[in-house]
Tab-separated table of C-alpha atoms in Angstrom:
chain	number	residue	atom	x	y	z
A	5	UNK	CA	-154.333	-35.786	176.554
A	6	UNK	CA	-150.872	-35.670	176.760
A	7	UNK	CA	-148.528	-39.464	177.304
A	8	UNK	CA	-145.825	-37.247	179.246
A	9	UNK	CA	-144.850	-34.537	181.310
A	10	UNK	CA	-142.502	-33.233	178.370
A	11	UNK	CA	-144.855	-32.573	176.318
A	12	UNK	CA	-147.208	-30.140	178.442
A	13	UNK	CA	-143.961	-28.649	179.326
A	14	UNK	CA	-143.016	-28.088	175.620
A	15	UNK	CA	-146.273	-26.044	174.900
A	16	UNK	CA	-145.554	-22.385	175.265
A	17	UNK	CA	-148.118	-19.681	176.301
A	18	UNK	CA	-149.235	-16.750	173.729
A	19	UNK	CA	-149.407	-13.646	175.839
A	20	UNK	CA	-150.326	-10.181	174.545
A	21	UNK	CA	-148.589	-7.653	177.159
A	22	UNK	CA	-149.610	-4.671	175.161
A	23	UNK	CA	-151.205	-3.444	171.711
A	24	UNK	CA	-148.458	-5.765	169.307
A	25	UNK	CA	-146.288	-6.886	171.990
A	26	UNK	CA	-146.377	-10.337	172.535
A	27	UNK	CA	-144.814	-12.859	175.057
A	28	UNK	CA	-144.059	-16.486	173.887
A	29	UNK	CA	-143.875	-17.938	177.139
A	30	UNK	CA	-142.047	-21.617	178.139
A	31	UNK	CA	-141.771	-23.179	181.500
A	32	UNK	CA	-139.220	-24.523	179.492
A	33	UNK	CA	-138.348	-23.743	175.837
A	34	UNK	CA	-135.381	-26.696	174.883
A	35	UNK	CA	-137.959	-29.481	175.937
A	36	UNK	CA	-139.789	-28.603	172.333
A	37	UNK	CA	-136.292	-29.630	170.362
A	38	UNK	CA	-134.781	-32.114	172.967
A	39	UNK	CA	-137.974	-34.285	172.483
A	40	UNK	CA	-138.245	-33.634	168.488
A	41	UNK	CA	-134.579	-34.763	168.462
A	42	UNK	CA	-134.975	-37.679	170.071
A	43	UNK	CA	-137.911	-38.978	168.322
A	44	UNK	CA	-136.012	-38.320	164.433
A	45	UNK	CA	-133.111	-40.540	166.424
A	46	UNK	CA	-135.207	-42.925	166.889
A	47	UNK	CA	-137.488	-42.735	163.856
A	48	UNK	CA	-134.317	-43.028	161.532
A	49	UNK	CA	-132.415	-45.507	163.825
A	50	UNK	CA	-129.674	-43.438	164.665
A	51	UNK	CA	-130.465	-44.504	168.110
A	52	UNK	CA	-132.009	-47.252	169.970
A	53	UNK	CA	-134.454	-47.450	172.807
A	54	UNK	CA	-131.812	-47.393	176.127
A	55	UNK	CA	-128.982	-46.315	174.235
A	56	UNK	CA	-126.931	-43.408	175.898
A	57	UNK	CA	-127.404	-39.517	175.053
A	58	UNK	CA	-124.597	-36.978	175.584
A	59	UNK	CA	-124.304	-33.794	175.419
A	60	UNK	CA	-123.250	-30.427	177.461
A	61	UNK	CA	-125.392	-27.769	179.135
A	62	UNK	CA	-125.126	-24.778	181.049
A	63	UNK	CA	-128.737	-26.282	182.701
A	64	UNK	CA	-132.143	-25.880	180.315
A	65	UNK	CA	-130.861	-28.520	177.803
A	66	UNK	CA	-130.031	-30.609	180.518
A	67	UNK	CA	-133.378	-30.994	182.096
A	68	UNK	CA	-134.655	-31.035	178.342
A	69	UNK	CA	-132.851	-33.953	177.559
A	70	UNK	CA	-133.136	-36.112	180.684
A	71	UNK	CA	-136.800	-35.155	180.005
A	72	UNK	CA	-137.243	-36.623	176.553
A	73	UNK	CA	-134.455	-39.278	177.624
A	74	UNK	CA	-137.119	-40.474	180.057
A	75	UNK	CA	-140.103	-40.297	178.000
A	76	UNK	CA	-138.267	-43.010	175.190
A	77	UNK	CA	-136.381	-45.034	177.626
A	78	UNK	CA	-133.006	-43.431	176.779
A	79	UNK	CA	-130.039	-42.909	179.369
A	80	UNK	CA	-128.540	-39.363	179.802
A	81	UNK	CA	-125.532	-38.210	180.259
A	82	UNK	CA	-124.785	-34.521	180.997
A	83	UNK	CA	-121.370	-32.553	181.326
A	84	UNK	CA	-122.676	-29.447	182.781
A	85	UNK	CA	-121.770	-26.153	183.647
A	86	UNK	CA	-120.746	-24.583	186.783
A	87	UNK	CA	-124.348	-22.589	186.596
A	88	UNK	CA	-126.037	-25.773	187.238
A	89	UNK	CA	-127.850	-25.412	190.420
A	90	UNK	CA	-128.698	-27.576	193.195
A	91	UNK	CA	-132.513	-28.069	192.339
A	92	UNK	CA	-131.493	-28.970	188.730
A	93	UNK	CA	-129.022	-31.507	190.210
A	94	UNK	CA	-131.365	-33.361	192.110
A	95	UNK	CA	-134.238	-33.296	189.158
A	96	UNK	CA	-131.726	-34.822	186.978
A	97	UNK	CA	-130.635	-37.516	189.715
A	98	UNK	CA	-134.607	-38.378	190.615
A	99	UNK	CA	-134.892	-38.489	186.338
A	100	UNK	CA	-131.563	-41.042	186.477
A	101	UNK	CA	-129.776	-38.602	184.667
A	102	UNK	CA	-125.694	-38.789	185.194
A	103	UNK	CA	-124.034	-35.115	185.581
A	104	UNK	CA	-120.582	-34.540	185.369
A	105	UNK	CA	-120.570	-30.626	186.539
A	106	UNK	CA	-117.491	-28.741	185.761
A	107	UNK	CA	-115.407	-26.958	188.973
A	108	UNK	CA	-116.278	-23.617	189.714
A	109	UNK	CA	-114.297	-20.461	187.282
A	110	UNK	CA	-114.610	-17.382	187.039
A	111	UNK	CA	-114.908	-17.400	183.222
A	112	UNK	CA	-117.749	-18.678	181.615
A	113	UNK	CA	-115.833	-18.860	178.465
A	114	UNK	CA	-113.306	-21.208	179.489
A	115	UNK	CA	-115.977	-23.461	181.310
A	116	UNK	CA	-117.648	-24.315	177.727
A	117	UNK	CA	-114.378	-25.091	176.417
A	118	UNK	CA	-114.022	-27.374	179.499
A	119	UNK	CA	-117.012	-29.132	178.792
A	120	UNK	CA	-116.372	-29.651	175.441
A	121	UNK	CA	-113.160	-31.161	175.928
A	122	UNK	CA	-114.649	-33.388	178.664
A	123	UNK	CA	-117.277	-34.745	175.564
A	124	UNK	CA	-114.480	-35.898	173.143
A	125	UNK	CA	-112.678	-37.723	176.250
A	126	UNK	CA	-116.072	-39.470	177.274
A	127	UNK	CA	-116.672	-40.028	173.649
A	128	UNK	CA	-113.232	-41.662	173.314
A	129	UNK	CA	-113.881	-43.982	176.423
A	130	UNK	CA	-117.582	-45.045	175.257
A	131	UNK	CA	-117.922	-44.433	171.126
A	132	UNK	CA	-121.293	-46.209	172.024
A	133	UNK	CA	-122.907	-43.166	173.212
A	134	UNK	CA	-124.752	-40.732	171.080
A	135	UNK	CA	-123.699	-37.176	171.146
A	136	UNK	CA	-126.556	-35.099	170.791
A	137	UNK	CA	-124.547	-31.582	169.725
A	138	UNK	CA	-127.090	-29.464	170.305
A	139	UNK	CA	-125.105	-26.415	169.072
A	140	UNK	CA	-124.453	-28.007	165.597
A	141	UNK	CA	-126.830	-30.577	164.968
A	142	UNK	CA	-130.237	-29.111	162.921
A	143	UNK	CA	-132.625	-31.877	164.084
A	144	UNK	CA	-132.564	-29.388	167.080
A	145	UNK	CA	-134.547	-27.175	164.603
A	146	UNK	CA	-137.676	-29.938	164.145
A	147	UNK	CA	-139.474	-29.179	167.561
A	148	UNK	CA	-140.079	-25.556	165.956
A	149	UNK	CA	-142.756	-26.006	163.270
A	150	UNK	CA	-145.211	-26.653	165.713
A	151	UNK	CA	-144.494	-23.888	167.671
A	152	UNK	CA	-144.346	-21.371	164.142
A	153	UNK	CA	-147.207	-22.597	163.516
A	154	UNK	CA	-149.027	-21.072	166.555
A	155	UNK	CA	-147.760	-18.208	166.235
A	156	UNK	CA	-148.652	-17.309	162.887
A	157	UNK	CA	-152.108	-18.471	163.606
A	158	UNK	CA	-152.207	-16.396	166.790
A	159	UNK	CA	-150.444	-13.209	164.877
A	160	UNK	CA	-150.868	-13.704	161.311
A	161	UNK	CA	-147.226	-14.520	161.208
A	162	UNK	CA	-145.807	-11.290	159.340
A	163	UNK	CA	-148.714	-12.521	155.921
A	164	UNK	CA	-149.988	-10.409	153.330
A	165	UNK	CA	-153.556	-10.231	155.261
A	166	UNK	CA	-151.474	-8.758	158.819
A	167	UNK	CA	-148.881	-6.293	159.505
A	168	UNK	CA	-144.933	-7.504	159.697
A	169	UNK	CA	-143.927	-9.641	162.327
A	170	UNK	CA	-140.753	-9.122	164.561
A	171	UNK	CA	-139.063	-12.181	166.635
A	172	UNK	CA	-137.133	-11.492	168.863
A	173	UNK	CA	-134.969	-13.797	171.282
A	174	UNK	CA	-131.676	-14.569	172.659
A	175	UNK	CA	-129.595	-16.426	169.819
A	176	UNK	CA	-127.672	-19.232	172.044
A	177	UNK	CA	-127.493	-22.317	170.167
A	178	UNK	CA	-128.871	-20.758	167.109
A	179	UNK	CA	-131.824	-23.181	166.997
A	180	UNK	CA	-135.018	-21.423	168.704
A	181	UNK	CA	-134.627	-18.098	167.041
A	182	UNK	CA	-133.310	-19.861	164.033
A	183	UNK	CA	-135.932	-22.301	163.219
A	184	UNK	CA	-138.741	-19.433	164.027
A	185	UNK	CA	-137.612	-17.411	161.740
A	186	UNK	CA	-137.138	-20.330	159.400
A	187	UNK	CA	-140.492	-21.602	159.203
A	188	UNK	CA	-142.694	-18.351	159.703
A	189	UNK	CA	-140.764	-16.941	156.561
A	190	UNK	CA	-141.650	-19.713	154.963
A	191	UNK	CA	-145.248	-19.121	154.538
A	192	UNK	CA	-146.453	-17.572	151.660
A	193	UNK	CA	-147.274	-13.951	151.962
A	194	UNK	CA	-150.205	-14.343	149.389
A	195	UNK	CA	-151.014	-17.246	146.977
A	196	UNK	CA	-150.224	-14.959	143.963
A	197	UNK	CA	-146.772	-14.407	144.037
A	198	UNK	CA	-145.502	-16.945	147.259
A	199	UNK	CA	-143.495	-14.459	148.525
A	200	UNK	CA	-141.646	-15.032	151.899
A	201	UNK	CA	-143.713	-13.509	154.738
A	202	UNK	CA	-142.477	-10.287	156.412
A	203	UNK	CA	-140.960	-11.811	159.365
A	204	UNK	CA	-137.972	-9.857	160.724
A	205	UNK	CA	-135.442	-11.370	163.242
A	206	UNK	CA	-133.530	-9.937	166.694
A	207	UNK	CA	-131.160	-11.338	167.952
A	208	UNK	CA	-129.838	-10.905	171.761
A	209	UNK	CA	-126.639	-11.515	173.019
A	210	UNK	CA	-124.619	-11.014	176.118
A	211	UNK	CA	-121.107	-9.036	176.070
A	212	UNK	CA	-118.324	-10.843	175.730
A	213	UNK	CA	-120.093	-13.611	173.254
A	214	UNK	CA	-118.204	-14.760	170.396
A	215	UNK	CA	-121.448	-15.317	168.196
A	216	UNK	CA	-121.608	-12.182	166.498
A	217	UNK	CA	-118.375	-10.511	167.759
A	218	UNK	CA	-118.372	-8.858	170.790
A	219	UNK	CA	-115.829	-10.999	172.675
A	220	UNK	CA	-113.564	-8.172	173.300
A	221	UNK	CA	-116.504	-6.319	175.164
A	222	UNK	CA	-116.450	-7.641	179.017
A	223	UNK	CA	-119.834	-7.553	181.327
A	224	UNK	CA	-117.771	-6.673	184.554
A	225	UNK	CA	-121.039	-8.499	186.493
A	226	UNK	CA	-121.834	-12.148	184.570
A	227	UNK	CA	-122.164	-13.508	181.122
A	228	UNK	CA	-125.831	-13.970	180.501
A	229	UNK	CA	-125.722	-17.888	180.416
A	230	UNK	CA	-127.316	-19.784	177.507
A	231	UNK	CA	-127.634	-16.985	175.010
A	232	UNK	CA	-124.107	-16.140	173.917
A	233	UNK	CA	-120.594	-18.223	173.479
A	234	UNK	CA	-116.855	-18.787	173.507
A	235	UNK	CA	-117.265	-21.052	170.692
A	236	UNK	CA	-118.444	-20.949	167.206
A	237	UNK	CA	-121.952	-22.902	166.811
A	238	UNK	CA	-122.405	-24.587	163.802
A	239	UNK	CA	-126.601	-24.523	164.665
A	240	UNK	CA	-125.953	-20.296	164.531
A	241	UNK	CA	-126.821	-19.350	160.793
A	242	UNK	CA	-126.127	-15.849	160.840
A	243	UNK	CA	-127.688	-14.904	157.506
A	244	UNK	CA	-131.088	-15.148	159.642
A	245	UNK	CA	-130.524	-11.985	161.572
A	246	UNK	CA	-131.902	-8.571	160.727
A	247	UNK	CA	-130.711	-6.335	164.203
A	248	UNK	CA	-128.377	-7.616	167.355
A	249	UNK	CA	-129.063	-5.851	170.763
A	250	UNK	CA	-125.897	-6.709	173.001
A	251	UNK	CA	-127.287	-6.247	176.595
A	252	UNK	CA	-125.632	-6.455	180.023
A	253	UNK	CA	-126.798	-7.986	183.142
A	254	UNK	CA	-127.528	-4.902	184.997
A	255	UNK	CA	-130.003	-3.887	181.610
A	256	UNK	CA	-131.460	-7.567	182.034
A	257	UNK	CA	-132.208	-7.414	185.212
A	258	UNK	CA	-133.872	-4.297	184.866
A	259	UNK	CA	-135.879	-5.964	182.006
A	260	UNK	CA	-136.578	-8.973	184.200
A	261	UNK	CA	-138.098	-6.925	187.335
A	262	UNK	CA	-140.107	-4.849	185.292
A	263	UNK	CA	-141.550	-7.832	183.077
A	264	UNK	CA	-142.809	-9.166	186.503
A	265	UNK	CA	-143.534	-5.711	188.447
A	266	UNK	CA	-145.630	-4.402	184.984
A	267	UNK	CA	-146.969	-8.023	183.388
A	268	UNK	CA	-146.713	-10.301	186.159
A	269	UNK	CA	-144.518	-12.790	183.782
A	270	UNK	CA	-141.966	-14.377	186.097
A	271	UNK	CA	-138.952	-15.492	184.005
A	272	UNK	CA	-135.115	-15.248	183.823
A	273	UNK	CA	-132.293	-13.036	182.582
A	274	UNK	CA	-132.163	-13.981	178.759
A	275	UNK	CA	-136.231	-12.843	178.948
A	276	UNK	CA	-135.732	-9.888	180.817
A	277	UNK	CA	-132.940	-8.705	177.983
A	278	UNK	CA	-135.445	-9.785	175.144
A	279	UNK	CA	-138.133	-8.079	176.632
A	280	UNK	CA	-136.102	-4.367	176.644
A	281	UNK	CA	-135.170	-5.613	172.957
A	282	UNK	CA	-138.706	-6.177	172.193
A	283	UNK	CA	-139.992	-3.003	173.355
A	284	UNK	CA	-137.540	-0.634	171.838
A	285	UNK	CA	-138.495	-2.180	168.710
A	286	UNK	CA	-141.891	-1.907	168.810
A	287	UNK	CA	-141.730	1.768	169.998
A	288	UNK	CA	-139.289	2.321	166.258
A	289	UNK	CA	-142.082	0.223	164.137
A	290	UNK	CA	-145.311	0.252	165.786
A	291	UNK	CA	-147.002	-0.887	163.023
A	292	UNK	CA	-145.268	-4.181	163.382
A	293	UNK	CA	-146.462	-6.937	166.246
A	294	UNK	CA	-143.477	-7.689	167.830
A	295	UNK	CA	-142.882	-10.776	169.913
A	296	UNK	CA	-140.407	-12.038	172.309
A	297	UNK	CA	-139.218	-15.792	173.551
A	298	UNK	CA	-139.231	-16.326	177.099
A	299	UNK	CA	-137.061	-19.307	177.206
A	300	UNK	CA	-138.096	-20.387	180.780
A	301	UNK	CA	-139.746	-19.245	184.232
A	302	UNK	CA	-137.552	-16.943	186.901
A	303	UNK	CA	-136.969	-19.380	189.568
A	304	UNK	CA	-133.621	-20.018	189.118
A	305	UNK	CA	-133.010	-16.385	188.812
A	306	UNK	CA	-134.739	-15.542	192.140
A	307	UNK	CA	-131.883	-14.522	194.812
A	308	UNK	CA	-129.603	-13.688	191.456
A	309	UNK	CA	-131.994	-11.467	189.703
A	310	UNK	CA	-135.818	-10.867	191.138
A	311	UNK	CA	-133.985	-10.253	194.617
A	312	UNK	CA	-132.201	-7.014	193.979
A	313	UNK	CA	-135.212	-5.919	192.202
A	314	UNK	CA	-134.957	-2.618	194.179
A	315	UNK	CA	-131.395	-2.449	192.368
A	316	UNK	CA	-133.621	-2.710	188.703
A	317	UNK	CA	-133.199	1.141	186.938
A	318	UNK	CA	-136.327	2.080	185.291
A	319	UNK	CA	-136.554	1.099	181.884
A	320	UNK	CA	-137.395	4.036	180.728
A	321	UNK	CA	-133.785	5.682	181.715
A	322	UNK	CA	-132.268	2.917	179.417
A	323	UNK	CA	-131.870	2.896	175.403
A	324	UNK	CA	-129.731	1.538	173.325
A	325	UNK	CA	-126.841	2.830	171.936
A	326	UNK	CA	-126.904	2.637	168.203
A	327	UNK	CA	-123.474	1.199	166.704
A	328	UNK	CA	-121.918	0.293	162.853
A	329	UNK	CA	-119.500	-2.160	164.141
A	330	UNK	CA	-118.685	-4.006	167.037
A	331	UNK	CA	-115.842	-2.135	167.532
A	332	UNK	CA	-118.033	0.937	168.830
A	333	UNK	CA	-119.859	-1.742	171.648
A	334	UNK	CA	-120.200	-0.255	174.906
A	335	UNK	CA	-122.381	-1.312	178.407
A	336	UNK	CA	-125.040	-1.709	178.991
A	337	UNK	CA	-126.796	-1.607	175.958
A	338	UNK	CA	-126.018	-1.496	172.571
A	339	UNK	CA	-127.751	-2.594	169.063
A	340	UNK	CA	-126.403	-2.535	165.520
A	341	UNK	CA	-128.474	-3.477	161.839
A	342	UNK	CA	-126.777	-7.314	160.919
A	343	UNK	CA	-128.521	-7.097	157.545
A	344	UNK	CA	-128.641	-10.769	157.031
A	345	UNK	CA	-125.028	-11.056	156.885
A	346	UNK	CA	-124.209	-14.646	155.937
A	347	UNK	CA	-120.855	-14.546	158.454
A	348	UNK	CA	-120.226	-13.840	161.553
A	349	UNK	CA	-116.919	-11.285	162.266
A	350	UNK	CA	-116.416	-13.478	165.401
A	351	UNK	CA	-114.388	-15.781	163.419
A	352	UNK	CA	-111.969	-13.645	160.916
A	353	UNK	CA	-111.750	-10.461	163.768
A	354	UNK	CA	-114.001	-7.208	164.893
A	355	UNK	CA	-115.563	-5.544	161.818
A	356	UNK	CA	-118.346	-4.500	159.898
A	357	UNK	CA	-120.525	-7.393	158.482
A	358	UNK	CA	-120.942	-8.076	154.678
């Protein structure tokens, strides 16, 4: 039985949509490392019982944290995003959360730097508070192994005795995707030789995301919120990544409506993106079981996204367009081989990795 709400909320669902496509399904997904977090903080003494916990979020972490804040007796203190809606503002106020929400702009860019800047100043006024920094900190990583775990038991996990496993998610922080990939490679693909299992890694972005390059490229609707950035992460280790798929709202939304019209999975625009993603590589390796991260359910995405549903182009009129360097990005779609480049462009210009 679980002690708290967190933790049923951590547990994802395993949901095969199709032969080898699967859906790894969160109400949630950042309550899994938000809670692991905590509990190394506490474990180690980094932090004590009813100290403070900062950090910034465009909204998932936020309810994350003020989750596992409440289930240790920590405070929370959020500097969020203009994306934060009014139903997570009053779950964080009924959790006794504190959010300081940036004003309204038009660029999503500049809002992160906002935030940040608004940490180091609340930093500088209370040194007694612990900043959590989920994009750079690895004990974001931790809540993972659980979760690798379940999937290689449920798939096999990319091991000698099943076919090769493709994950597939939107990058963001760097953590979910990162860890994954992380752990499943790390079991052996046969006790003979302990090779690494066959476990290959997509990553999604958004246009205009600095992550992996493509800030030059603008999505004339939004920037797909929590799975791209204006800012390097430290928690992004880019020598994880096998393929990038850069995908546009429009092409998200159409992924979204048809994940609920087709599979009845209700869940947001960084799903809906993986979910094209997913299924274009599955139809180039169908030998390989390919599975996708749905990070959390569709209801703040309802009047944004599920609404104009009869907007939604049929996924089968979209494809990717196949690119060598970022400088050949173009809407609404577009995916390029990374290789397991160990840098990303993003920081010395546009260019071919490695």
């Amino acid at each position: 039985m679980d002690q708290h709400i967190a933790e049923a909320i951590g547990r994802p669902d395993l949901i095969r949509l199709d032969d080898r496509l699967v859906c790894l399904r969160f109400e949630t997904m950042k309550v899994v490392s938000a809670l692991a977090a905590v509990r190394r903080l506490l474990d180690t003494g980094a932090v004590r019982r009813g100290d403070t916990l900062l950090d910034s979020s465009s909204g998932i972490y936020a309810y994350a944290l003020a989750l596992a804040c409440h289930r240790y007796g920590m405070r929370c203190h959020i500097v969020g995003s203009t994306t934060v809606d009014g139903t997570l503002r009053t779950q964080l106020a009924v959790l006794g959360a504190t959010l300081e929400q940036m004003e309204p702009c038009s660029d999503l860019g500049l809002d992160q730097e906002r935030r940040v800047e608004r940490i180091h100043e609340i930093l500088a006024e209370h040194p007694e508070y612990h900043w959590m920094r989920q994009y750079h900190d690895d004990v974001h990583y931790l809540g993972y192994r659980v979760i690798a775990d379940r999937i290689r038991e449920a798939t096999g996990g990319g091991t000698a005795d099943a076919a090769g496993l493709t994950l597939v998610g939107g990058v963001g922080s760097g953590a979910s995707t990162g860890a994954l990939a992380r752990y499943l490679r790390g079991a052996a693909a046969g006790p003979a030789d302990g090779a690494p299992a066959d476990v290959e890694l997509v990553g999604v972005q958004p246009y205009g995301s600095l992550t992996f390059g493509a800030q030059h490229v603008r999505d004339p609707e939004i920037i797909i919120a929590g799975i791209g950035s204006s800012i390097p992460f430290g928690n992004v280790s880019h020598e994880l990544y096998d393929i990038l798929h850069w995908i546009s709202f429009d092409a998200a939304l159409a992924g979204s409506v048809d994940l609920l019209r087709r599979h009845a999975v209700f869940a947001g625009l960084s799903t809906g993106a993986g979910y094209l993603a997913a299924r274009h590589e599955r139809e180039r390796a169908p030998e390989r079981t390919v599975l996708f991260i749905a990070a959390d359910t569709g209801h703040r995405y309802a009047d944004t996204v599920h609404a104009r549903h009869r907007e939604a182009a049929p996924i089968e009129h979209l494809a990717p367009r196949e690119v060598r360097d970022q400088g050949e990005l173009a809407l609404p779609w577009s995916r390029m081989r990374w290789n397991r480049a160990p840098a990303a462009p993003a920081v010395r210009g546009v260019g071919r990795p490695g």
